[in-house]
PDB file of C-alpha atoms in Angstrom:
ATOM      1  CA  MET F  16     -69.968 -88.003   5.593  1.00 48.00           C
ATOM      2  CA  ASN F  17     -67.430 -85.240   6.219  1.00 70.00           C
ATOM      3  CA  LYS F  18     -70.042 -83.299   8.215  1.00 76.00           C
ATOM      4  CA  ASN F  19     -70.654 -86.245  10.546  1.00 80.00           C
ATOM      5  CA  MET F  20     -66.937 -86.846  10.936  1.00 79.00           C
ATOM      6  CA  LEU F  21     -66.405 -83.170  11.735  1.00 82.00           C
ATOM      7  CA  ILE F  22     -69.153 -83.192  14.374  1.00 85.00           C
ATOM      8  CA  ASN F  23     -67.912 -86.386  16.029  1.00 83.00           C
ATOM      9  CA  GLN F  24     -64.277 -85.318  15.941  1.00 82.00           C
ATOM     10  CA  THR F  25     -65.182 -81.899  17.355  1.00 87.00           C
ATOM     11  CA  LYS F  26     -67.015 -83.560  20.253  1.00 88.00           C
ATOM     12  CA  ALA F  27     -63.977 -85.736  20.965  1.00 83.00           C
ATOM     13  CA  GLU F  28     -61.612 -82.757  20.838  1.00 84.00           C
ATOM     14  CA  THR F  29     -63.857 -80.709  23.131  1.00 88.00           C
ATOM     15  CA  LEU F  30     -64.028 -83.481  25.726  1.00 88.00           C
ATOM     16  CA  ARG F  31     -60.262 -83.923  25.579  1.00 83.00           C
ATOM     17  CA  LEU F  32     -59.771 -80.204  26.213  1.00 84.00           C
ATOM     18  CA  VAL F  33     -62.159 -79.761  29.124  1.00 83.00           C
ATOM     19  CA  ARG F  34     -60.948 -82.937  30.808  1.00 84.00           C
ATOM     20  CA  SER F  35     -57.332 -81.806  30.641  1.00 79.00           C
ATOM     21  CA  PRO F  36     -55.930 -80.666  34.009  1.00 77.00           C
ATOM     22  CA  PHE F  37     -53.692 -78.256  32.097  1.00 78.00           C
ATOM     23  CA  PHE F  38     -56.745 -76.498  30.673  1.00 79.00           C
ATOM     24  CA  LEU F  39     -58.320 -76.095  34.101  1.00 80.00           C
ATOM     25  CA  LEU F  40     -55.079 -74.825  35.625  1.00 82.00           C
ATOM     26  CA  PHE F  41     -53.672 -72.550  32.936  1.00 80.00           C
ATOM     27  CA  SER F  42     -56.844 -71.383  31.189  1.00 83.00           C
ATOM     28  CA  ILE F  43     -59.197 -70.921  34.151  1.00 88.00           C
ATOM     29  CA  LEU F  44     -57.598 -71.057  37.598  1.00 89.00           C
ATOM     30  CA  MET F  45     -54.339 -69.200  36.926  1.00 89.00           C
ATOM     31  CA  PRO F  46     -55.903 -66.244  35.030  1.00 90.00           C
ATOM     32  CA  LEU F  47     -58.596 -65.941  37.705  1.00 92.00           C
ATOM     33  CA  ALA F  48     -55.987 -66.044  40.481  1.00 92.00           C
ATOM     34  CA  PHE F  49     -53.935 -63.322  38.785  1.00 91.00           C
ATOM     35  CA  TYR F  50     -57.077 -61.283  38.135  1.00 94.00           C
ATOM     36  CA  PHE F  51     -58.219 -61.254  41.747  1.00 94.00           C
ATOM     37  CA  LEU F  52     -54.646 -60.716  42.987  1.00 92.00           C
ATOM     38  CA  PHE F  53     -53.979 -57.730  40.705  1.00 90.00           C
ATOM     39  CA  SER F  54     -57.417 -56.232  41.413  1.00 91.00           C
ATOM     40  CA  ALA F  55     -56.848 -56.521  45.166  1.00 90.00           C
ATOM     41  CA  LEU F  56     -53.330 -55.063  45.016  1.00 90.00           C
ATOM     42  CA  ASN F  57     -54.219 -52.161  42.730  1.00 89.00           C
ATOM     43  CA  GLY F  58     -57.713 -51.487  44.070  1.00 89.00           C
ATOM     44  CA  ALA F  59     -60.726 -52.831  42.198  1.00 89.00           C
ATOM     45  CA  ASP F  60     -62.424 -49.411  42.153  1.00 90.00           C
ATOM     46  CA  LYS F  61     -59.342 -47.476  41.067  1.00 91.00           C
ATOM     47  CA  GLU F  62     -59.994 -45.425  37.927  1.00 89.00           C
ATOM     48  CA  ILE F  63     -58.035 -46.336  34.805  1.00 89.00           C
ATOM     49  CA  GLU F  64     -58.738 -45.525  31.150  1.00 83.00           C
ATOM     50  CA  SER F  65     -62.267 -44.228  31.890  1.00 83.00           C
ATOM     51  CA  THR F  66     -63.203 -47.415  33.746  1.00 89.00           C
ATOM     52  CA  THR F  67     -62.289 -49.255  36.945  1.00 92.00           C
ATOM     53  CA  TYR F  68     -59.258 -51.456  37.451  1.00 93.00           C
ATOM     54  CA  ALA F  69     -61.462 -54.509  38.082  1.00 94.00           C
ATOM     55  CA  GLN F  70     -63.139 -54.103  34.694  1.00 94.00           C
ATOM     56  CA  TYR F  71     -59.914 -53.183  32.897  1.00 95.00           C
ATOM     57  CA  SER F  72     -58.017 -56.154  34.339  1.00 95.00           C
ATOM     58  CA  LEU F  73     -60.930 -58.486  33.593  1.00 96.00           C
ATOM     59  CA  MET F  74     -60.434 -57.903  29.869  1.00 96.00           C
ATOM     60  CA  SER F  75     -56.667 -58.281  30.243  1.00 96.00           C
ATOM     61  CA  MET F  76     -56.802 -61.587  32.091  1.00 96.00           C
ATOM     62  CA  THR F  77     -59.522 -63.028  29.875  1.00 96.00           C
ATOM     63  CA  ALA F  78     -57.380 -62.164  26.854  1.00 96.00           C
ATOM     64  CA  PHE F  79     -54.373 -63.782  28.554  1.00 95.00           C
ATOM     65  CA  SER F  80     -56.394 -66.934  29.246  1.00 94.00           C
ATOM     66  CA  LEU F  81     -57.534 -67.311  25.633  1.00 95.00           C
ATOM     67  CA  ILE F  82     -54.057 -66.589  24.288  1.00 95.00           C
ATOM     68  CA  SER F  83     -52.615 -69.270  26.562  1.00 90.00           C
ATOM     69  CA  THR F  84     -55.175 -71.842  25.433  1.00 89.00           C
ATOM     70  CA  ALA F  85     -54.780 -71.010  21.746  1.00 89.00           C
ATOM     71  CA  MET F  86     -50.991 -70.906  21.632  1.00 86.00           C
ATOM     72  CA  GLY F  87     -50.281 -73.498  24.279  1.00 79.00           C
ATOM     73  CA  GLN F  88     -52.934 -76.204  24.172  1.00 81.00           C
ATOM     74  CA  PHE F  89     -53.594 -75.953  20.431  1.00 83.00           C
ATOM     75  CA  GLY F  90     -50.025 -75.641  19.176  1.00 81.00           C
ATOM     76  CA  ILE F  91     -48.508 -78.151  21.575  1.00 79.00           C
ATOM     77  CA  ARG F  92     -51.179 -80.766  20.838  1.00 80.00           C
ATOM     78  CA  LEU F  93     -50.611 -80.412  17.092  1.00 79.00           C
ATOM     79  CA  SER F  94     -46.876 -80.962  17.515  1.00 78.00           C
ATOM     80  CA  TYR F  95     -47.253 -83.991  19.789  1.00 79.00           C
ATOM     81  CA  GLU F  96     -49.817 -85.650  17.540  1.00 75.00           C
ATOM     82  CA  ARG F  97     -47.506 -85.258  14.559  1.00 75.00           C
ATOM     83  CA  ARG F  98     -44.582 -86.615  16.551  1.00 73.00           C
ATOM     84  CA  ASP F  99     -46.574 -89.607  17.760  1.00 70.00           C
ATOM     85  CA  GLY F 100     -47.589 -90.569  14.227  1.00 69.00           C
ATOM     86  CA  TRP F 101     -51.212 -89.455  14.396  1.00 68.00           C
ATOM     87  CA  VAL F 102     -50.908 -87.533  11.117  1.00 66.00           C
ATOM     88  CA  ARG F 103     -49.547 -90.616   9.337  1.00 71.00           C
ATOM     89  CA  LEU F 104     -52.385 -92.673  10.801  1.00 72.00           C
ATOM     90  CA  LEU F 105     -54.904 -90.217   9.374  1.00 68.00           C
ATOM     91  CA  LYS F 106     -53.920 -91.306   5.889  1.00 67.00           C
ATOM     92  CA  LEU F 107     -55.237 -94.793   6.675  1.00 67.00           C
ATOM     93  CA  THR F 108     -58.640 -93.495   7.834  1.00 70.00           C
ATOM     94  CA  PRO F 109     -61.505 -91.585   6.172  1.00 70.00           C
ATOM     95  CA  LEU F 110     -60.660 -88.608   8.416  1.00 68.00           C
ATOM     96  CA  THR F 111     -59.152 -85.879   6.249  1.00 71.00           C
ATOM     97  CA  PRO F 112     -56.507 -83.381   7.442  1.00 69.00           C
ATOM     98  CA  SER F 113     -59.015 -80.533   6.986  1.00 73.00           C
ATOM     99  CA  VAL F 114     -61.515 -82.258   9.280  1.00 79.00           C
ATOM    100  CA  TRP F 115     -58.727 -82.979  11.793  1.00 76.00           C
ATOM    101  CA  ILE F 116     -57.583 -79.351  11.937  1.00 79.00           C
ATOM    102  CA  GLY F 117     -61.084 -77.936  11.604  1.00 82.00           C
ATOM    103  CA  SER F 118     -62.425 -79.979  14.518  1.00 86.00           C
ATOM    104  CA  LYS F 119     -59.596 -78.760  16.725  1.00 87.00           C
ATOM    105  CA  MET F 120     -60.249 -75.120  15.878  1.00 89.00           C
ATOM    106  CA  ILE F 121     -64.014 -75.424  16.392  1.00 91.00           C
ATOM    107  CA  ALA F 122     -63.466 -77.237  19.702  1.00 91.00           C
ATOM    108  CA  HIS F 123     -61.079 -74.530  20.876  1.00 91.00           C
ATOM    109  CA  MET F 124     -63.531 -71.795  19.909  1.00 93.00           C
ATOM    110  CA  GLY F 125     -66.229 -73.574  21.905  1.00 92.00           C
ATOM    111  CA  VAL F 126     -63.917 -73.881  24.892  1.00 92.00           C
ATOM    112  CA  HIS F 127     -62.935 -70.212  24.518  1.00 94.00           C
ATOM    113  CA  LEU F 128     -66.605 -69.272  24.788  1.00 94.00           C
ATOM    114  CA  LEU F 129     -66.928 -71.372  27.948  1.00 93.00           C
ATOM    115  CA  THR F 130     -63.795 -69.727  29.381  1.00 94.00           C
ATOM    116  CA  ILE F 131     -65.193 -66.238  28.769  1.00 96.00           C
ATOM    117  CA  LEU F 132     -68.455 -67.156  30.501  1.00 95.00           C
ATOM    118  CA  VAL F 133     -66.667 -68.598  33.540  1.00 94.00           C
ATOM    119  CA  ILE F 134     -64.223 -65.704  33.994  1.00 95.00           C
ATOM    120  CA  PHE F 135     -66.814 -62.987  33.322  1.00 96.00           C
ATOM    121  CA  SER F 136     -69.306 -64.614  35.708  1.00 95.00           C
ATOM    122  CA  SER F 137     -66.712 -65.026  38.469  1.00 94.00           C
ATOM    123  CA  ALA F 138     -65.660 -61.384  38.218  1.00 94.00           C
ATOM    124  CA  HIS F 139     -69.250 -60.162  38.204  1.00 93.00           C
ATOM    125  CA  VAL F 140     -70.143 -62.200  41.300  1.00 93.00           C
ATOM    126  CA  VAL F 141     -67.137 -60.915  43.269  1.00 93.00           C
ATOM    127  CA  TYR F 142     -67.151 -57.262  42.191  1.00 91.00           C
ATOM    128  CA  ASP F 143     -70.802 -56.745  41.133  1.00 85.00           C
ATOM    129  CA  MET F 144     -69.739 -54.829  38.021  1.00 87.00           C
ATOM    130  CA  ASP F 145     -72.075 -52.208  36.612  1.00 84.00           C
ATOM    131  CA  LEU F 146     -71.517 -53.060  32.952  1.00 90.00           C
ATOM    132  CA  THR F 147     -74.531 -53.059  30.678  1.00 91.00           C
ATOM    133  CA  MET F 148     -75.645 -56.234  28.941  1.00 93.00           C
ATOM    134  CA  THR F 149     -74.481 -54.692  25.656  1.00 93.00           C
ATOM    135  CA  GLN F 150     -70.980 -54.147  27.053  1.00 94.00           C
ATOM    136  CA  TRP F 151     -70.798 -57.714  28.363  1.00 95.00           C
ATOM    137  CA  LEU F 152     -71.905 -59.112  25.022  1.00 96.00           C
ATOM    138  CA  LEU F 153     -69.695 -56.899  22.849  1.00 96.00           C
ATOM    139  CA  CYS F 154     -66.585 -57.429  24.979  1.00 96.00           C
ATOM    140  CA  GLY F 155     -67.201 -61.164  25.077  1.00 96.00           C
ATOM    141  CA  LEU F 156     -67.786 -61.334  21.312  1.00 97.00           C
ATOM    142  CA  TRP F 157     -64.641 -59.311  20.593  1.00 97.00           C
ATOM    143  CA  LEU F 158     -62.489 -61.507  22.837  1.00 97.00           C
ATOM    144  CA  TRP F 159     -64.022 -64.684  21.398  1.00 97.00           C
ATOM    145  CA  LEU F 160     -63.532 -63.820  17.728  1.00 96.00           C
ATOM    146  CA  GLY F 161     -60.232 -62.081  18.450  1.00 96.00           C
ATOM    147  CA  SER F 162     -58.774 -65.356  19.729  1.00 96.00           C
ATOM    148  CA  ILE F 163     -58.688 -66.784  16.174  1.00 95.00           C
ATOM    149  CA  PRO F 164     -55.369 -65.093  15.223  1.00 95.00           C
ATOM    150  CA  PHE F 165     -53.744 -66.688  18.271  1.00 96.00           C
ATOM    151  CA  LEU F 166     -54.946 -70.091  17.106  1.00 93.00           C
ATOM    152  CA  ALA F 167     -53.076 -69.266  13.886  1.00 92.00           C
ATOM    153  CA  ILE F 168     -49.932 -68.534  15.923  1.00 93.00           C
ATOM    154  CA  GLY F 169     -50.496 -71.819  17.753  1.00 90.00           C
ATOM    155  CA  ALA F 170     -50.783 -73.609  14.410  1.00 88.00           C
ATOM    156  CA  LEU F 171     -47.414 -72.224  13.344  1.00 90.00           C
ATOM    157  CA  LEU F 172     -45.826 -73.216  16.651  1.00 89.00           C
ATOM    158  CA  GLY F 173     -47.318 -76.666  16.127  1.00 83.00           C
ATOM    159  CA  THR F 174     -45.173 -77.132  13.023  1.00 82.00           C
ATOM    160  CA  MET F 175     -42.058 -77.409  15.198  1.00 81.00           C
ATOM    161  CA  LYS F 176     -40.522 -80.866  14.884  1.00 79.00           C
ATOM    162  CA  ASN F 177     -39.325 -81.060  18.496  1.00 80.00           C
ATOM    163  CA  ALA F 178     -42.555 -81.317  20.480  1.00 75.00           C
ATOM    164  CA  ASP F 179     -40.804 -81.298  23.855  1.00 79.00           C
ATOM    165  CA  ALA F 180     -38.939 -78.085  23.015  1.00 84.00           C
ATOM    166  CA  LEU F 181     -42.185 -76.528  21.808  1.00 83.00           C
ATOM    167  CA  VAL F 182     -43.625 -76.639  25.340  1.00 83.00           C
ATOM    168  CA  ALA F 183     -40.906 -74.271  26.545  1.00 87.00           C
ATOM    169  CA  VAL F 184     -41.043 -72.107  23.413  1.00 89.00           C
ATOM    170  CA  ALA F 185     -44.841 -71.721  23.556  1.00 87.00           C
ATOM    171  CA  ASN F 186     -44.770 -70.791  27.241  1.00 87.00           C
ATOM    172  CA  VAL F 187     -42.016 -68.218  26.733  1.00 91.00           C
ATOM    173  CA  VAL F 188     -43.719 -66.656  23.698  1.00 92.00           C
ATOM    174  CA  GLN F 189     -47.189 -66.398  25.261  1.00 91.00           C
ATOM    175  CA  MET F 190     -45.817 -64.969  28.512  1.00 92.00           C
ATOM    176  CA  ALA F 191     -43.656 -62.494  26.607  1.00 94.00           C
ATOM    177  CA  ILE F 192     -46.434 -61.118  24.422  1.00 94.00           C
ATOM    178  CA  ALA F 193     -48.776 -60.972  27.431  1.00 94.00           C
ATOM    179  CA  ILE F 194     -46.353 -58.938  29.537  1.00 93.00           C
ATOM    180  CA  LEU F 195     -45.030 -56.749  26.691  1.00 95.00           C
ATOM    181  CA  GLY F 196     -48.589 -56.241  25.428  1.00 95.00           C
ATOM    182  CA  GLY F 197     -49.730 -54.781  28.739  1.00 94.00           C
ATOM    183  CA  LEU F 198     -51.970 -57.633  29.857  1.00 94.00           C
ATOM    184  CA  TRP F 199     -50.352 -58.121  33.250  1.00 92.00           C
ATOM    185  CA  MET F 200     -49.911 -54.442  33.986  1.00 89.00           C
ATOM    186  CA  PRO F 201     -51.074 -51.363  32.049  1.00 90.00           C
ATOM    187  CA  LEU F 202     -48.740 -50.593  29.157  1.00 91.00           C
ATOM    188  CA  GLN F 203     -48.419 -46.950  30.201  1.00 89.00           C
ATOM    189  CA  THR F 204     -46.778 -48.027  33.485  1.00 89.00           C
ATOM    190  CA  LEU F 205     -44.004 -49.908  31.674  1.00 91.00           C
ATOM    191  CA  PRO F 206     -40.728 -48.411  30.378  1.00 92.00           C
ATOM    192  CA  LYS F 207     -40.974 -46.339  27.196  1.00 93.00           C
ATOM    193  CA  TRP F 208     -39.102 -48.864  25.062  1.00 93.00           C
ATOM    194  CA  ILE F 209     -41.556 -51.581  26.053  1.00 93.00           C
ATOM    195  CA  GLN F 210     -44.486 -49.282  25.254  1.00 94.00           C
ATOM    196  CA  GLN F 211     -43.090 -48.655  21.776  1.00 94.00           C
ATOM    197  CA  ILE F 212     -42.891 -52.400  21.127  1.00 95.00           C
ATOM    198  CA  GLY F 213     -46.031 -53.411  22.985  1.00 94.00           C
ATOM    199  CA  GLN F 214     -48.445 -51.143  21.126  1.00 95.00           C
ATOM    200  CA  TRP F 215     -47.753 -53.109  17.926  1.00 96.00           C
ATOM    201  CA  LEU F 216     -48.187 -56.584  19.410  1.00 97.00           C
ATOM    202  CA  PRO F 217     -51.395 -58.515  18.626  1.00 97.00           C
ATOM    203  CA  SER F 218     -51.835 -59.223  22.339  1.00 97.00           C
ATOM    204  CA  HIS F 219     -52.088 -55.484  23.088  1.00 97.00           C
ATOM    205  CA  ARG F 220     -54.424 -54.762  20.171  1.00 97.00           C
ATOM    206  CA  TYR F 221     -56.560 -57.716  21.292  1.00 97.00           C
ATOM    207  CA  ALA F 222     -57.091 -56.374  24.799  1.00 97.00           C
ATOM    208  CA  HIS F 223     -57.168 -52.761  23.570  1.00 96.00           C
ATOM    209  CA  GLY F 224     -60.345 -53.395  21.600  1.00 96.00           C
ATOM    210  CA  ALA F 225     -62.091 -54.700  24.725  1.00 96.00           C
ATOM    211  CA  TRP F 226     -60.760 -51.832  26.861  1.00 96.00           C
ATOM    212  CA  ASN F 227     -62.221 -49.361  24.349  1.00 94.00           C
ATOM    213  CA  MET F 228     -65.616 -51.036  24.582  1.00 94.00           C
ATOM    214  CA  LEU F 229     -65.600 -50.556  28.346  1.00 92.00           C
ATOM    215  CA  SER F 230     -65.350 -46.804  27.846  1.00 87.00           C
ATOM    216  CA  GLY F 231     -68.138 -46.789  25.257  1.00 87.00           C
ATOM    217  CA  SER F 232     -66.027 -46.587  22.088  1.00 90.00           C
ATOM    218  CA  ALA F 233     -65.237 -49.140  19.405  1.00 92.00           C
ATOM    219  CA  PRO F 234     -61.948 -50.924  18.638  1.00 95.00           C
ATOM    220  CA  VAL F 235     -59.725 -48.694  16.529  1.00 96.00           C
ATOM    221  CA  MET F 236     -58.699 -49.571  12.972  1.00 96.00           C
ATOM    222  CA  LEU F 237     -55.209 -50.586  14.096  1.00 97.00           C
ATOM    223  CA  ASP F 238     -56.735 -53.228  16.389  1.00 97.00           C
ATOM    224  CA  TRP F 239     -58.532 -54.794  13.428  1.00 97.00           C
ATOM    225  CA  VAL F 240     -55.593 -54.534  11.043  1.00 97.00           C
ATOM    226  CA  ILE F 241     -53.034 -56.127  13.350  1.00 97.00           C
ATOM    227  CA  LEU F 242     -55.315 -58.940  14.506  1.00 97.00           C
ATOM    228  CA  ILE F 243     -56.602 -59.826  11.045  1.00 97.00           C
ATOM    229  CA  GLY F 244     -53.124 -59.493   9.563  1.00 97.00           C
ATOM    230  CA  THR F 245     -51.678 -61.728  12.266  1.00 96.00           C
ATOM    231  CA  GLY F 246     -54.288 -64.403  11.593  1.00 95.00           C
ATOM    232  CA  ILE F 247     -53.723 -64.374   7.823  1.00 96.00           C
ATOM    233  CA  VAL F 248     -49.920 -64.346   7.982  1.00 96.00           C
ATOM    234  CA  PHE F 249     -49.504 -67.054  10.598  1.00 93.00           C
ATOM    235  CA  MET F 250     -52.152 -69.338   9.109  1.00 90.00           C
ATOM    236  CA  ALA F 251     -50.538 -68.990   5.673  1.00 92.00           C
ATOM    237  CA  LEU F 252     -47.092 -69.743   7.105  1.00 92.00           C
ATOM    238  CA  SER F 253     -48.261 -72.816   9.003  1.00 85.00           C
ATOM    239  CA  GLY F 254     -50.118 -74.104   5.929  1.00 81.00           C
ATOM    240  CA  PHE F 255     -47.073 -73.552   3.723  1.00 85.00           C
ATOM    241  CA  ILE F 256     -44.759 -75.412   6.102  1.00 83.00           C
ATOM    242  CA  LEU F 257     -47.136 -78.356   6.523  1.00 74.00           C
ATOM    243  CA  ASN F 258     -47.754 -78.656   2.782  1.00 74.00           C
ATOM    244  CA  LYS F 259     -44.022 -78.534   2.094  1.00 74.00           C
ATOM    245  CA  ARG F 260     -43.418 -81.368   4.559  1.00 65.00           C
ATOM    246  CA  GLU F 261     -46.223 -83.431   3.043  1.00 60.00           C
ATOM    247  CA  ALA F 262     -44.677 -82.997  -0.410  1.00 56.00           C
ATOM    248  CA  ALA F 263     -41.182 -83.959   0.789  1.00 53.00           C
TER     249      ALA F 263
END
């Protein structure tokens, strides 16, 4: 029963996501526009970190896209559905909270995979990148699985009571960690104090793992530790807050 409910709810969540104009604009069109703009301004063939700027920026903008979807779409939707009484309505239906949350996370992971395919394909068509199939697959897999901690951050943001205020907060937070993490411009070109902060942000470690794969090496241990730690901490915090509210 729960399996069927999960499948059906996941389908509904996926359709809601892909039909949203906000998803198309902020998760696909805007990252692609920034990617082609930055690549044109900096020179697609310019060497950076043992690769080209077009390849380096591709990982940055794909990471930015998935972060935006996870923190924005996921967190904001959770907050609005709680505000509008959807969570209270769940108690009157066979749909359990775990199925509700689980379907959203599975749907977002499916949409993240679609986003990676679209952005990677667009970049390859325009710049005819010479990456091997192994590099494409490993970078895509890293970015896909690495988006889970940002869903956890989105879940915590979704616990905010003021859904309208959350829209502004989520946008500020995701833009801040993208810029400070070196996704919009290489971290080494930013002021020293930003570099010292940025190297510890999950957004930087997220893209850093993919950048390493472009040069033929693996993500470093710090990439794994910060991303996994972020996912565990933020998911635990969001669960604690929601359970406390349910008990009140």
